mmCIF file of C-alpha atoms in Angstrom:
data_model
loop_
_atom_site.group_PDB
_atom_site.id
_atom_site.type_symbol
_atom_site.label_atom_id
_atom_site.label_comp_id
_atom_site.label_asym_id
_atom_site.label_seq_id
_atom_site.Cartn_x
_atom_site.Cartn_y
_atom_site.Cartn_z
ATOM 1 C CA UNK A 211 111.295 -30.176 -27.511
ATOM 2 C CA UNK A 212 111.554 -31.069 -23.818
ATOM 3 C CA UNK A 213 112.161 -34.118 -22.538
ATOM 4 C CA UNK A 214 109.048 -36.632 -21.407
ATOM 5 C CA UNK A 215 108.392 -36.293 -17.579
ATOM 6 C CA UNK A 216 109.182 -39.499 -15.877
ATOM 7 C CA UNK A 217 105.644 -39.870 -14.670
ATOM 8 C CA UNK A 218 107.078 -42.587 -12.384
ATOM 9 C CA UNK A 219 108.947 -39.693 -10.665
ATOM 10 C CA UNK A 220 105.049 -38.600 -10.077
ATOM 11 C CA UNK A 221 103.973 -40.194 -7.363
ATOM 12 C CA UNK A 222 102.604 -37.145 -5.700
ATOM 13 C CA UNK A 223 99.945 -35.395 -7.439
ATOM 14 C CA UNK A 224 100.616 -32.297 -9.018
ATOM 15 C CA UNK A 225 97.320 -30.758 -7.892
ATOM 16 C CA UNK A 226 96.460 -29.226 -5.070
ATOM 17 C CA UNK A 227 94.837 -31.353 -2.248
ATOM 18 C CA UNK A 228 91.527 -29.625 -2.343
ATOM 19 C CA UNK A 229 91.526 -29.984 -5.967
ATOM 20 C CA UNK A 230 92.029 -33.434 -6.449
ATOM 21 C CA UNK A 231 89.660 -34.314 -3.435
ATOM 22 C CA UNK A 232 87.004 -32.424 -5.379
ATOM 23 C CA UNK A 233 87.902 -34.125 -8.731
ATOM 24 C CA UNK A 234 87.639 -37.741 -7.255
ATOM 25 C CA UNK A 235 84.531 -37.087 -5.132
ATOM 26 C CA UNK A 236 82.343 -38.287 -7.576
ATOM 27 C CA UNK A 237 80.391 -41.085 -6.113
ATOM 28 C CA UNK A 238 77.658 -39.239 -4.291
ATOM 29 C CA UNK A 239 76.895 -37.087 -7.470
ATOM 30 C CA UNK A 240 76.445 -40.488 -9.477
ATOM 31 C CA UNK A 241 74.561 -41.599 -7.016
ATOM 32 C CA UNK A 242 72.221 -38.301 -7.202
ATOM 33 C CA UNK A 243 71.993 -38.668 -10.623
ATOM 34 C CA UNK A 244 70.570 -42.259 -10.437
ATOM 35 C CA UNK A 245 68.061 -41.235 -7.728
ATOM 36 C CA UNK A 246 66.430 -37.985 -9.187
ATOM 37 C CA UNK A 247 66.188 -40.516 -12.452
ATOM 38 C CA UNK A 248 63.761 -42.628 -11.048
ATOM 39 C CA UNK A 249 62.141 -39.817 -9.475
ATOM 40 C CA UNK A 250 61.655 -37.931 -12.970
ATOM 41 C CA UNK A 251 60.399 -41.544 -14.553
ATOM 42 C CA UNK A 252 58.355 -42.346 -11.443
ATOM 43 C CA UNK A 253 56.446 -38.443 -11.724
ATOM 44 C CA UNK A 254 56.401 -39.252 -15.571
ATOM 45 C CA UNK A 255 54.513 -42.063 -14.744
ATOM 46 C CA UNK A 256 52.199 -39.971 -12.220
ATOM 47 C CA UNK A 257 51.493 -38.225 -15.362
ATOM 48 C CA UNK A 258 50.869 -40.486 -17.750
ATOM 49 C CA UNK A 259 48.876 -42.559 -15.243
ATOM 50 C CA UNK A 260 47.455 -41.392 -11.925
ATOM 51 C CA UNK A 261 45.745 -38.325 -13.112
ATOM 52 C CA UNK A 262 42.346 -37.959 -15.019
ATOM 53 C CA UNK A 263 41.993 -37.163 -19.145
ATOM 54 C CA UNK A 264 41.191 -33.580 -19.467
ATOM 55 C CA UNK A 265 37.906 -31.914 -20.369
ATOM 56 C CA UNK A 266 38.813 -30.326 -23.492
ATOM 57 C CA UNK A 267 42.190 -31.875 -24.956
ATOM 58 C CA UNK A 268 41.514 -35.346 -23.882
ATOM 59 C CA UNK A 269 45.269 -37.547 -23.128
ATOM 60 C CA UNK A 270 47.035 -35.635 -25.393
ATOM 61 C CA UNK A 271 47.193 -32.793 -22.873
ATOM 62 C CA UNK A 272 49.644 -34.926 -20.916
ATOM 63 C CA UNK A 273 52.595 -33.816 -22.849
ATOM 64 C CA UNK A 274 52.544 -30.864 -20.114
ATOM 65 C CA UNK A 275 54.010 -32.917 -17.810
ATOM 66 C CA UNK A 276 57.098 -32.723 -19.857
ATOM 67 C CA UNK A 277 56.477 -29.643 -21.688
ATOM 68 C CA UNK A 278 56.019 -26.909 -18.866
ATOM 69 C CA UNK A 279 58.874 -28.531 -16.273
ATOM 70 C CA UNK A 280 61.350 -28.649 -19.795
ATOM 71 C CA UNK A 281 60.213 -25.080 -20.340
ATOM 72 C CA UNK A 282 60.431 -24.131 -16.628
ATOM 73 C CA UNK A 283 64.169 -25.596 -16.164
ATOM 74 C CA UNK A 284 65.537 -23.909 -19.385
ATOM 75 C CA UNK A 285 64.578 -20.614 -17.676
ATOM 76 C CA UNK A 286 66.393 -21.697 -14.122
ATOM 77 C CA UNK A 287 69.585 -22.651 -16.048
ATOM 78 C CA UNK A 288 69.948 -20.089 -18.603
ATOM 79 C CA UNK A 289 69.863 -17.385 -15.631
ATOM 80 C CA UNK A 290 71.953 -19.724 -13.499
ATOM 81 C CA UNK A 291 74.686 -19.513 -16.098
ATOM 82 C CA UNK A 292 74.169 -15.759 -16.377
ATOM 83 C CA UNK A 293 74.188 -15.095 -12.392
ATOM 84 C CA UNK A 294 77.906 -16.938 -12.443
ATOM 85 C CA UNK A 295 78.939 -14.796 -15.538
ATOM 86 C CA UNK A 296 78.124 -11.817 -13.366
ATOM 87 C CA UNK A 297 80.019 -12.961 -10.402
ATOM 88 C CA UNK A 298 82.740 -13.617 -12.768
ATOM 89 C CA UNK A 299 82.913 -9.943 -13.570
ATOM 90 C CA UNK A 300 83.084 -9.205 -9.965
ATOM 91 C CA UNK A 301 85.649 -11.919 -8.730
ATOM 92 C CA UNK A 302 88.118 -12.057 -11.327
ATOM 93 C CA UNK A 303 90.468 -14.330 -8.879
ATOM 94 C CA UNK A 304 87.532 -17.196 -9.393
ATOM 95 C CA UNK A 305 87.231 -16.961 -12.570
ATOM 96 C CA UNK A 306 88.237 -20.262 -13.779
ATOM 97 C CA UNK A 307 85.583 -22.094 -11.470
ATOM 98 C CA UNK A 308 82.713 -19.435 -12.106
ATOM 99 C CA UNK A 309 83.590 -19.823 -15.677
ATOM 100 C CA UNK A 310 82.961 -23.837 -15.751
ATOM 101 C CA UNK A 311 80.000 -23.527 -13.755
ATOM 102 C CA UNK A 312 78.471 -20.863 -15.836
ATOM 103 C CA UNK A 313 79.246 -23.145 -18.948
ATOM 104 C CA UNK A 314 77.315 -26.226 -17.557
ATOM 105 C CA UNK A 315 74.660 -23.911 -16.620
ATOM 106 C CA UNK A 316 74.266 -22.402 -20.090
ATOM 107 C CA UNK A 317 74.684 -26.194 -21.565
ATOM 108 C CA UNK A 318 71.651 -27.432 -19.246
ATOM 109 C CA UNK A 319 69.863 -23.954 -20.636
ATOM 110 C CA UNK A 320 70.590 -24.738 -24.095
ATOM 111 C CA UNK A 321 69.414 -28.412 -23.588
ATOM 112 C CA UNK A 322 66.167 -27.998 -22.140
ATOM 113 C CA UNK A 323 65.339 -24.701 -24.463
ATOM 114 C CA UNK A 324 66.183 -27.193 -27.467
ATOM 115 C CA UNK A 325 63.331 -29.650 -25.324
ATOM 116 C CA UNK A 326 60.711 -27.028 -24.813
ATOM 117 C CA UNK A 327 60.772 -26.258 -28.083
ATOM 118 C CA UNK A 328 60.237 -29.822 -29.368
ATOM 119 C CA UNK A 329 57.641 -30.757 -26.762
ATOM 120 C CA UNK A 330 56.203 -28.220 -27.740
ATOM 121 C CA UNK A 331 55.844 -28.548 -31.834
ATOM 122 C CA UNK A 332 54.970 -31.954 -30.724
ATOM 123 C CA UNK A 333 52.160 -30.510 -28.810
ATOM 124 C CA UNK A 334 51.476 -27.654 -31.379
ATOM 125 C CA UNK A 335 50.612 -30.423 -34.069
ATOM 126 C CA UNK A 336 47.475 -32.313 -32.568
ATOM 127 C CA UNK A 337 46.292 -29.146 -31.028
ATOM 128 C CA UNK A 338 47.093 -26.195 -33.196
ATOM 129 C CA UNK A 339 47.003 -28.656 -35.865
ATOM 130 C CA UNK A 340 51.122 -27.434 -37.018
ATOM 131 C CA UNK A 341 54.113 -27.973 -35.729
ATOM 132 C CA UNK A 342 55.520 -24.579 -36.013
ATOM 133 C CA UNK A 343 53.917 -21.042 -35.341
ATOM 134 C CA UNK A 344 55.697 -17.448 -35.338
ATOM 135 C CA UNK A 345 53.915 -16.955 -31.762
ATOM 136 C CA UNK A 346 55.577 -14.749 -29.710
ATOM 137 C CA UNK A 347 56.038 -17.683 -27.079
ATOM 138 C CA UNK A 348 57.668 -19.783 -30.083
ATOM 139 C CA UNK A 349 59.913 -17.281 -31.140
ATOM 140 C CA UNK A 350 61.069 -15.826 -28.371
ATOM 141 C CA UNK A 351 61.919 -19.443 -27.323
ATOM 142 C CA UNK A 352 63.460 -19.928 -30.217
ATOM 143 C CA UNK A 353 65.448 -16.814 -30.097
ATOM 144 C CA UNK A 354 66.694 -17.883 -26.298
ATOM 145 C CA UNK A 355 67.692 -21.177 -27.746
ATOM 146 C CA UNK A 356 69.651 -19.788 -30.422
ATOM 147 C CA UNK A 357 71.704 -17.209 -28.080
ATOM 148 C CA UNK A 358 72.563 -20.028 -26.187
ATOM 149 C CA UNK A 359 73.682 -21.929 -29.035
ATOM 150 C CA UNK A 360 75.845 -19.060 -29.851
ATOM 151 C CA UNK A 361 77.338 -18.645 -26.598
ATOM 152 C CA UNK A 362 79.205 -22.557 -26.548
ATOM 153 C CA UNK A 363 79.990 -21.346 -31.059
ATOM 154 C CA UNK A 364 81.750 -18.340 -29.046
ATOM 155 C CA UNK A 365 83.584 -20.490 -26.521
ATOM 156 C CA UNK A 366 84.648 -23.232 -29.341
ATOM 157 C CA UNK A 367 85.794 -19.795 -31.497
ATOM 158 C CA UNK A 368 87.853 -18.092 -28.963
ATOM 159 C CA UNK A 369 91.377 -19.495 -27.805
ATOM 160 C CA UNK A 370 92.642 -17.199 -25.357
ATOM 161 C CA UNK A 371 91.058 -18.270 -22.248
ATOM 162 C CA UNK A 372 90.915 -14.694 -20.295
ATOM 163 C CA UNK A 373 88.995 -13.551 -23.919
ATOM 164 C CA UNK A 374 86.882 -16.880 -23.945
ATOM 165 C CA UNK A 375 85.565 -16.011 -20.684
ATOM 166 C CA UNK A 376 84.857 -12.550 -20.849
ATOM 167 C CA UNK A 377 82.859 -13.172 -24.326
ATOM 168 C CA UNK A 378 81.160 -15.782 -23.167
ATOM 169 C CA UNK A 379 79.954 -14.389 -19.753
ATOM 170 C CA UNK A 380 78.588 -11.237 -22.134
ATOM 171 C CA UNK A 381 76.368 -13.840 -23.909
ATOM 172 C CA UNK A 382 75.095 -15.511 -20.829
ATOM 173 C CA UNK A 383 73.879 -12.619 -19.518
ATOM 174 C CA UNK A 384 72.316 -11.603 -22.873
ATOM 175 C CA UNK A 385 70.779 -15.186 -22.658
ATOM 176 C CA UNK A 386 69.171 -14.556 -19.520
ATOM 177 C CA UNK A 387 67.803 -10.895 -20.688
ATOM 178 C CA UNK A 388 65.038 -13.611 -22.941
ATOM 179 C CA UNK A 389 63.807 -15.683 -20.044
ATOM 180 C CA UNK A 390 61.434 -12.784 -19.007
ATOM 181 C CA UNK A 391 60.471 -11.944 -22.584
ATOM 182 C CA UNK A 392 59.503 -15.324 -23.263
ATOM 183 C CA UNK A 393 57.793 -15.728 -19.642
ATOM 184 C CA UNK A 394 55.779 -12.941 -20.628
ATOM 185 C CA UNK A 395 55.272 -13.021 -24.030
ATOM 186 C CA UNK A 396 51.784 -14.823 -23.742
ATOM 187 C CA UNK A 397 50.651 -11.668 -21.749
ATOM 188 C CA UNK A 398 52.507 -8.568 -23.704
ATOM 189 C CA UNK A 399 51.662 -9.870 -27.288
ATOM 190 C CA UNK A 400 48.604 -11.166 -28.717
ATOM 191 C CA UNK A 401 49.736 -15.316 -28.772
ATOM 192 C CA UNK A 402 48.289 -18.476 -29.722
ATOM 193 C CA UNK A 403 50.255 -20.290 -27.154
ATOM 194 C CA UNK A 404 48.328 -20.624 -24.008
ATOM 195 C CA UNK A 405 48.134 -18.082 -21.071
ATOM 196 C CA UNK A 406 51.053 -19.443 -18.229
ATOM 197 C CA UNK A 407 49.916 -22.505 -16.634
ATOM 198 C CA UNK A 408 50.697 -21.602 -12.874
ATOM 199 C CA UNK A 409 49.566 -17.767 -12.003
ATOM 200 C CA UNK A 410 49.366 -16.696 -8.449
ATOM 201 C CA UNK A 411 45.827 -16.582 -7.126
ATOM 202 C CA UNK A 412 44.086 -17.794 -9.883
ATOM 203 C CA UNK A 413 42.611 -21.569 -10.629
ATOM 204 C CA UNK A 414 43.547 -22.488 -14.447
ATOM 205 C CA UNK A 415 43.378 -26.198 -14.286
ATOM 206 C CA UNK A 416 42.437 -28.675 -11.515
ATOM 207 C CA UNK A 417 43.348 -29.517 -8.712
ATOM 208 C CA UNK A 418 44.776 -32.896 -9.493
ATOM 209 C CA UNK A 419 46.564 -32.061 -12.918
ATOM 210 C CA UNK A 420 48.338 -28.994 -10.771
ATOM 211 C CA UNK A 421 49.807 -31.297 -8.536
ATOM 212 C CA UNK A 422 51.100 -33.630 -10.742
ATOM 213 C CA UNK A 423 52.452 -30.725 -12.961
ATOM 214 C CA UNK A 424 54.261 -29.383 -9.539
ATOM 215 C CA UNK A 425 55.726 -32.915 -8.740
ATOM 216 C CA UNK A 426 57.255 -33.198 -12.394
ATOM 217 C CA UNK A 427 58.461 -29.773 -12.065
ATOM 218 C CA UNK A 428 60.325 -30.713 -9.301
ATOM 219 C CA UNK A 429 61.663 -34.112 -10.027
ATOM 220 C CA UNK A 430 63.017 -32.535 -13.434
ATOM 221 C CA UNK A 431 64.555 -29.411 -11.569
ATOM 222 C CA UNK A 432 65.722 -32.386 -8.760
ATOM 223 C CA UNK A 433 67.179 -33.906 -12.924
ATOM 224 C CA UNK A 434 69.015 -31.104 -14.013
ATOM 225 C CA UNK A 435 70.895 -30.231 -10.636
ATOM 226 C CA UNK A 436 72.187 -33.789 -10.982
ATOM 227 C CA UNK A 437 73.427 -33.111 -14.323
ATOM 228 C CA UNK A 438 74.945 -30.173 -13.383
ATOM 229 C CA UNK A 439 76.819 -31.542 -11.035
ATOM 230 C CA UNK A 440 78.521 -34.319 -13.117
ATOM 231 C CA UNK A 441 78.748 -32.203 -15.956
ATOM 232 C CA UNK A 442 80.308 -29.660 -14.017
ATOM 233 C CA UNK A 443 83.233 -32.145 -12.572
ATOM 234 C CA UNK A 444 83.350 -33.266 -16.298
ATOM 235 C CA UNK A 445 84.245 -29.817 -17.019
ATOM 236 C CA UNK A 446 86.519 -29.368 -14.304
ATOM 237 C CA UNK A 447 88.443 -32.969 -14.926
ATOM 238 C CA UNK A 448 89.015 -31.911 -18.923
ATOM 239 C CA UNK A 449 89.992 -28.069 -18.696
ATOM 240 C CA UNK A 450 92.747 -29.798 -15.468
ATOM 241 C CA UNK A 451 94.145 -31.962 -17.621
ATOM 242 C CA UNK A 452 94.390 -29.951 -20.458
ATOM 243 C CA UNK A 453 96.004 -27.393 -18.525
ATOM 244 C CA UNK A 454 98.516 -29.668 -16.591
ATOM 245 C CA UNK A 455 99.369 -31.298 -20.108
ATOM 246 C CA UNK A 456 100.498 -27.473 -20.866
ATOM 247 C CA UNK A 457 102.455 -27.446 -18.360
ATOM 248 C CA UNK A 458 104.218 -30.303 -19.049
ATOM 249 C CA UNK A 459 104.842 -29.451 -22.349
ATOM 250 C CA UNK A 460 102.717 -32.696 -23.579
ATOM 251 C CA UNK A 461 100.551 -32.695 -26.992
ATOM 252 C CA UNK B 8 38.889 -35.931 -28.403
ATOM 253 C CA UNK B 9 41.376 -38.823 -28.421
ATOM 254 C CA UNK B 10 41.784 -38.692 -32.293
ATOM 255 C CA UNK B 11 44.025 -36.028 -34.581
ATOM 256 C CA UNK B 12 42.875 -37.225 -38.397
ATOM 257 C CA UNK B 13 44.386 -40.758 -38.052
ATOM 258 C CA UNK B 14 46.610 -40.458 -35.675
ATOM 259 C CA UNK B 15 46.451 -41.462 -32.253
ATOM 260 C CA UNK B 16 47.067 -38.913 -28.901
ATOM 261 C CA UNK B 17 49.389 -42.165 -27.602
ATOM 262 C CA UNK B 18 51.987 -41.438 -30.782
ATOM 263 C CA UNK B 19 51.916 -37.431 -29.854
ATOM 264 C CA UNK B 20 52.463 -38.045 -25.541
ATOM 265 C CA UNK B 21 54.649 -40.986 -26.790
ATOM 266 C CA UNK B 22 57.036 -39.014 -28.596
ATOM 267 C CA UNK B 23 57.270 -36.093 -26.418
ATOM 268 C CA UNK B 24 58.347 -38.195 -23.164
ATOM 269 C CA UNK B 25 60.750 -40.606 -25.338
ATOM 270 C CA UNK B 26 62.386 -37.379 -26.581
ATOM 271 C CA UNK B 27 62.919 -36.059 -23.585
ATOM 272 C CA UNK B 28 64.299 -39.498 -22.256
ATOM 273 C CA UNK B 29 66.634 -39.872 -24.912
ATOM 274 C CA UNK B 30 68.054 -36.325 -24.855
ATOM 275 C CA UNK B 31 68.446 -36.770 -21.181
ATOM 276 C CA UNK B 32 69.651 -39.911 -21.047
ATOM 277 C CA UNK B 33 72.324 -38.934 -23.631
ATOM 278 C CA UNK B 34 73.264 -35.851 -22.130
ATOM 279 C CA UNK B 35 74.187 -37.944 -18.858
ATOM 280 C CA UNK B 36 76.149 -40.519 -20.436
ATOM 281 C CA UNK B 37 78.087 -37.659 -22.448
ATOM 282 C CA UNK B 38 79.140 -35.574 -19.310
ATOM 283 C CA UNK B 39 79.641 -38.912 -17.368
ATOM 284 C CA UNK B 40 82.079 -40.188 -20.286
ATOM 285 C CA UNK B 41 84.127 -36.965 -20.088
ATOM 286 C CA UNK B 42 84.420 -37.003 -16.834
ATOM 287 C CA UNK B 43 85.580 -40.678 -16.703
ATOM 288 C CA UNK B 44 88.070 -40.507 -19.559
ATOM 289 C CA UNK B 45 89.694 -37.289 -17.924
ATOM 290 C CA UNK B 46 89.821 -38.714 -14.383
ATOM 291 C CA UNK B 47 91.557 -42.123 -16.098
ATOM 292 C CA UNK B 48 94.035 -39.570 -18.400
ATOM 293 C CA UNK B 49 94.741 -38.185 -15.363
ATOM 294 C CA UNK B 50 95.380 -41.222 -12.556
ATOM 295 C CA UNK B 51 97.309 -42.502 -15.610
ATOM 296 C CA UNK B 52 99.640 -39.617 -16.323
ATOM 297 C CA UNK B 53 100.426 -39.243 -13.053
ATOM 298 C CA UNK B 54 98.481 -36.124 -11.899
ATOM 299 C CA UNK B 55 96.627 -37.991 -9.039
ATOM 300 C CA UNK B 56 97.952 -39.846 -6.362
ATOM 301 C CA UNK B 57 96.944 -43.406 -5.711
ATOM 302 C CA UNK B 58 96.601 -43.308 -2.291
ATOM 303 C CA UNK B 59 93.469 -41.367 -2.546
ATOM 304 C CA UNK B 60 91.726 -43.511 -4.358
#
């Protein structure tokens, strides 16, 4: 067993400069995070509040404010993750940093998947009157959700790293192959879910419950980029010390 | 229609946004935590130099 390294000897850093700029630059993301916060609440409370009870559901339709922008980010993130996995394939010399980012995309996926499909039993139950259907919409959800469960099983599963990566970056991109299945599952299959809320050139709700739908849609998308970010430098702060702890021969 | 059997719409839209708070919410304060405890296993063993903090 090697000897402990004086770590008083370490004054310098043993990380590059660029490196350990990026892994201490943390302030403004915190600081992101807390804004886009108050945004989400504050377009919550748009929802819940400034906009009018709808014709036909009443106030329990407001769970669309959460529901659809939930829905909406899972899709963003889980081909987020999947567009990093590819460039992973094609710049093997970035791997490590594609790989990290792909991972927090994929977690964010996984996240708001597991969220659109509670939202929406929630939903299901007052409306459908059941919390659970085998709608194409539901399942194919489901099915997304579950691939992306498997992908961080895979990663937990696979020690080598080179391996880790190249498995999981496969199961990203088969991820991403559900988002347009369950976009259009409502039009290929006959569903009880309803048709998409927001389709080009057509008016399927009114004018004030679409613009608070497209304000919560972006305050949650404003969310989840803040997330990324700190969970990304998480990423990048454990898998560093982890690997300079290898280095130094250090349990 | 503001009634499901007995149960009140406010329970249904109540649930829905506190979920979504609380998975939020806790998904933040995990990645934050990880991030904090590797940054402070790192200043400590060494890895990054005080003067940049």
């Amino acid at each position: 067993m090697t000897q402990p390294t004086d770590l008083s000897s370490k004054s310098k850093s043993a990380l590059p400069s660029a490196s350990e700029s990026a892994l201490r630059s943390t302030r403004g993301s915190d600081t992101a995070l807390l804004v886009t916060a108050v945004l989400t609440l504050a377009a919550w409370g748009y929802g819940l509040f400034g906009v009018g009870t709808d014709r036909d559901q009443g106030d329990v339709y407001r769970i669309l404010f959460v529901h659809v922008p939930v829905a909406w980010c899972a899709f963003v993130w889980v081909i987020a993750g999947a567009v990093f996995a590819v460039r992973l394939f094609f710049s093997p010399a970035r791997a490590q940093g594609l790989d990290r980012s792909s991972q927090a995309c994929v977690e964010l996926g996984t996240l708001f998947a597991a969220l659109a499909l509670l939202t929406g039993s929630i939903w299901g139950r007052p409306t459908w009157g059941r919390w659970w259907d085998w709608d194409p919409r539901l399942t194919s959800t489901l099915v997304m959700f579950l691939v992306t469960c498997g992908y961080h099983i895979l990663r937990s599963f696979t020690p080598d790293v080179r391996a880790r990566r190249t498995v999981a970056a496969v199961v990203a991109l088969l991820g991403a192959l559900n988002v347009p299945i369950v976009y259009f599952s409502v039009n290929l299959w006959r569903s009880l879910h309803q048709p998409q809320s927001i389709v080009a050139n057509q008016s399927n709700m009114s004018g004030d419950i679409k613009l608070a739908l497209w304000v919560n849609v972006f305050a949650l998308l404003a969310l989840s980029i803040a997330l990324y970010r700190v969970r990304r430098q998480s990423i990048a702060a454990k898998e560093t010390l982890e690997m300079l702890r290898a280095e130094q021969g250090l349990a | 229609m503001s009634e499901f059997g007995n149960t009140s719409w406010v329970v249904f839209v109540t649930a829905a946004y506190a979920v979504s708070a609380l998975a939020l919410l806790g998904f933040a304060l995990f990645a934050w935590g990880v991030r904090r405890k590797s940054l402070r296993s790192l200043k400590e063993e060494g890895y990054l130099s005080d003067d940049m903090s």
